mmCIF file of C-alpha atoms in Angstrom:
data_model
loop_
_atom_site.group_PDB
_atom_site.id
_atom_site.type_symbol
_atom_site.label_atom_id
_atom_site.label_comp_id
_atom_site.label_asym_id
_atom_site.label_seq_id
_atom_site.Cartn_x
_atom_site.Cartn_y
_atom_site.Cartn_z
ATOM 1 C CA MET A 189 81.061 83.296 108.356
ATOM 2 C CA GLY A 190 81.723 79.579 108.351
ATOM 3 C CA PHE A 191 85.495 79.982 107.966
ATOM 4 C CA ASN A 192 87.927 77.493 109.524
ATOM 5 C CA ILE A 193 90.615 79.705 111.065
ATOM 6 C CA GLY A 194 93.519 78.313 113.089
ATOM 7 C CA LYS A 195 94.914 79.534 116.381
ATOM 8 C CA ASP A 196 96.772 82.866 116.471
ATOM 9 C CA CYS A 197 95.737 83.911 112.966
ATOM 10 C CA SER A 198 94.867 87.466 112.098
ATOM 11 C CA ILE A 199 92.820 89.001 109.315
ATOM 12 C CA HIS A 200 93.382 92.729 109.125
ATOM 13 C CA MET A 201 90.912 95.485 108.311
ATOM 14 C CA HIS A 202 89.218 96.083 104.958
ATOM 15 C CA CYS A 203 89.636 92.579 103.525
ATOM 16 C CA SER A 204 86.825 91.343 101.317
ATOM 17 C CA PHE A 205 85.446 87.862 100.811
ATOM 18 C CA ASP A 206 83.127 86.731 98.018
ATOM 19 C CA CYS A 207 81.072 84.399 100.195
ATOM 20 C CA ALA A 208 80.648 83.106 103.735
ATOM 21 C CA LYS A 209 82.349 79.718 103.395
ATOM 22 C CA ASN A 210 85.275 77.916 101.729
ATOM 23 C CA LEU A 211 88.159 79.517 103.652
ATOM 24 C CA ILE A 212 90.631 77.458 105.666
ATOM 25 C CA ILE A 213 93.594 79.153 107.375
ATOM 26 C CA GLY A 214 96.248 77.334 109.432
ATOM 27 C CA THR A 215 97.919 78.362 112.688
ATOM 28 C CA ASN A 216 99.866 81.666 112.890
ATOM 29 C CA SER A 217 98.931 82.869 109.413
ATOM 30 C CA VAL A 218 98.252 86.525 108.607
ATOM 31 C CA ILE A 219 96.043 88.151 105.980
ATOM 32 C CA ASN A 220 97.021 91.812 105.838
ATOM 33 C CA SER A 221 94.668 94.697 105.074
ATOM 34 C CA ARG A 222 92.778 95.301 101.848
ATOM 35 C CA CYS A 223 93.121 91.785 100.458
ATOM 36 C CA ARG A 224 90.445 90.249 98.241
ATOM 37 C CA LEU A 225 89.821 86.568 98.778
ATOM 38 C CA ASP A 226 87.433 85.157 96.183
ATOM 39 C CA ASN A 227 86.432 82.115 98.183
ATOM 40 C CA ARG A 228 83.620 80.886 95.918
ATOM 41 C CA GLY A 229 85.989 77.971 95.334
ATOM 42 C CA THR A 230 87.881 76.842 98.444
ATOM 43 C CA ILE A 231 90.967 78.772 99.510
ATOM 44 C CA SER A 232 93.190 76.672 101.759
ATOM 45 C CA ILE A 233 96.053 78.517 103.459
ATOM 46 C CA GLY A 234 98.621 76.620 105.522
ATOM 47 C CA GLU A 235 100.482 77.519 108.690
ATOM 48 C CA ASN A 236 102.838 80.503 109.078
ATOM 49 C CA VAL A 237 101.723 82.087 105.815
ATOM 50 C CA SER A 238 102.120 85.832 105.336
ATOM 51 C CA VAL A 239 99.721 87.429 102.858
ATOM 52 C CA SER A 240 100.768 91.058 102.336
ATOM 53 C CA GLN A 241 98.471 94.022 101.729
ATOM 54 C CA GLU A 242 96.199 94.190 98.697
ATOM 55 C CA VAL A 243 96.805 90.610 97.554
ATOM 56 C CA ILE A 244 94.085 89.094 95.348
ATOM 57 C CA ILE A 245 93.358 85.366 95.390
ATOM 58 C CA LEU A 246 90.805 84.288 92.781
ATOM 59 C CA THR A 247 89.019 80.937 92.657
ATOM 60 C CA ALA A 248 86.380 81.573 90.048
ATOM 61 C CA ASP A 249 86.532 82.393 86.368
ATOM 62 C CA HIS A 250 84.780 81.595 83.112
ATOM 63 C CA ASP A 251 85.566 78.708 80.791
ATOM 64 C CA VAL A 252 87.079 80.395 77.727
ATOM 65 C CA ASP A 253 86.120 77.363 75.622
ATOM 66 C CA ALA A 254 82.443 77.441 76.626
ATOM 67 C CA ALA A 255 80.029 79.013 74.149
ATOM 68 C CA ASP A 256 77.761 80.091 77.016
ATOM 69 C CA PHE A 257 80.470 81.889 79.080
ATOM 70 C CA ALA A 258 79.986 79.255 81.805
ATOM 71 C CA GLY A 259 81.400 80.111 85.189
ATOM 72 C CA ARG A 260 83.507 77.697 87.190
ATOM 73 C CA SER A 261 85.105 77.567 90.637
ATOM 74 C CA ILE A 262 88.537 76.030 91.114
ATOM 75 C CA GLY A 263 90.177 76.076 94.544
ATOM 76 C CA VAL A 264 93.544 77.564 95.481
ATOM 77 C CA ARG A 265 95.968 75.919 97.928
ATOM 78 C CA ILE A 266 98.755 77.804 99.663
ATOM 79 C CA ASP A 267 101.079 75.584 101.682
ATOM 80 C CA ASP A 268 102.987 76.353 104.914
ATOM 81 C CA TYR A 269 105.620 79.133 105.151
ATOM 82 C CA VAL A 270 104.527 80.889 101.970
ATOM 83 C CA TRP A 271 105.101 84.637 101.755
ATOM 84 C CA ILE A 272 102.948 86.558 99.269
ATOM 85 C CA GLY A 273 104.101 90.094 98.467
ATOM 86 C CA THR A 274 101.992 93.232 98.199
ATOM 87 C CA ARG A 275 99.533 93.397 95.284
ATOM 88 C CA ALA A 276 100.338 89.915 94.008
ATOM 89 C CA THR A 277 97.495 88.068 92.272
ATOM 90 C CA ILE A 278 96.963 84.305 92.399
ATOM 91 C CA LEU A 279 94.579 82.845 89.820
ATOM 92 C CA ALA A 280 92.096 79.991 90.196
ATOM 93 C CA GLY A 281 93.410 76.454 90.436
ATOM 94 C CA VAL A 282 96.932 77.381 91.556
ATOM 95 C CA THR A 283 98.869 75.538 94.259
ATOM 96 C CA VAL A 284 101.703 77.453 95.942
ATOM 97 C CA GLY A 285 104.188 74.984 97.411
ATOM 98 C CA LYS A 286 105.706 75.053 100.883
ATOM 99 C CA GLY A 287 108.118 77.895 101.567
ATOM 100 C CA ALA A 288 107.569 79.636 98.237
ATOM 101 C CA LEU A 289 107.778 83.417 97.965
ATOM 102 C CA ILE A 290 105.557 85.370 95.571
ATOM 103 C CA ALA A 291 107.128 88.761 94.805
ATOM 104 C CA ALA A 292 105.152 91.974 95.084
ATOM 105 C CA GLY A 293 103.001 92.598 92.015
ATOM 106 C CA ALA A 294 103.452 89.090 90.590
ATOM 107 C CA MET A 295 100.663 87.439 88.572
ATOM 108 C CA VAL A 296 100.634 83.735 89.463
ATOM 109 C CA THR A 297 98.979 81.771 86.658
ATOM 110 C CA LYS A 298 100.329 78.276 87.355
ATOM 111 C CA ASP A 299 101.537 76.154 90.267
ATOM 112 C CA VAL A 300 104.601 77.321 92.194
ATOM 113 C CA ILE A 301 106.946 74.568 93.321
ATOM 114 C CA PRO A 302 108.140 74.524 96.940
ATOM 115 C CA TYR A 303 110.866 76.930 98.056
ATOM 116 C CA THR A 304 110.972 78.943 94.846
ATOM 117 C CA ILE A 305 110.823 82.708 94.556
ATOM 118 C CA VAL A 306 108.672 83.851 91.664
ATOM 119 C CA ALA A 307 108.202 87.331 90.225
ATOM 120 C CA GLY A 308 106.759 89.077 87.198
ATOM 121 C CA VAL A 309 103.722 88.945 84.925
ATOM 122 C CA PRO A 310 103.276 86.074 84.459
ATOM 123 C CA ALA A 311 105.270 84.902 87.496
ATOM 124 C CA LYS A 312 108.467 83.010 86.722
ATOM 125 C CA VAL A 313 111.070 81.413 88.990
ATOM 126 C CA ILE A 314 113.900 83.835 89.754
ATOM 127 C CA LYS A 315 115.631 82.138 92.663
ATOM 128 C CA MET A 316 115.392 79.341 95.214
ATOM 129 C CA ARG A 317 114.574 79.989 98.863
ATOM 130 C CA ARG A 318 116.240 78.243 101.797
ATOM 131 C CA GLU A 319 114.395 75.157 103.056
ATOM 132 C CA ASP A 320 115.116 75.327 106.796
ATOM 133 C CA LEU A 321 112.346 77.833 107.603
ATOM 134 C CA THR A 322 111.295 77.915 111.263
ATOM 135 C CA TYR A 323 109.659 81.323 111.803
ATOM 136 C CA ASP A 324 106.089 82.012 112.771
ATOM 137 C CA THR A 325 104.088 84.872 111.314
ATOM 138 C CA LYS A 326 101.895 85.461 114.352
ATOM 139 C CA TYR A 327 101.549 89.203 114.805
ATOM 140 C CA ARG A 328 98.942 91.808 115.409
ATOM 141 C CA ARG A 329 98.741 95.447 114.383
ATOM 142 C CA LEU A 330 97.322 98.227 116.510
ATOM 143 C CA PHE A 331 94.265 98.320 114.230
ATOM 144 C CA GLN A 332 93.762 95.039 112.444
#
């Protein structure tokens, strides 16, 4: 599909992609089942990133100020050691900084600074995360 996927990554069953390009995933990262990755704009995912089930990452929208409802694509960047909880949504143009944690069900509408934990709709900082992260998220399920 023209994706650039690093060593020891896994993409689990029933994920959907909006096109056959514009996806970069670093080493040891995991995309769990039933995620939607709207990769019409580039989605760049770092190393040791855990994307939980049913996460939505959007890269395309419409310009609300355009009289003609013009579409646009704006990439999303997710840095190393990010953990994205179940059913979180990340909107177009967002950068999620290294080590950040997106709580389950959060709606991320703006950039998330490194090592913060965000939750809610819209997502807001609720806590800081430790900065000495060393884990890897390499794992496989029986049925991916």
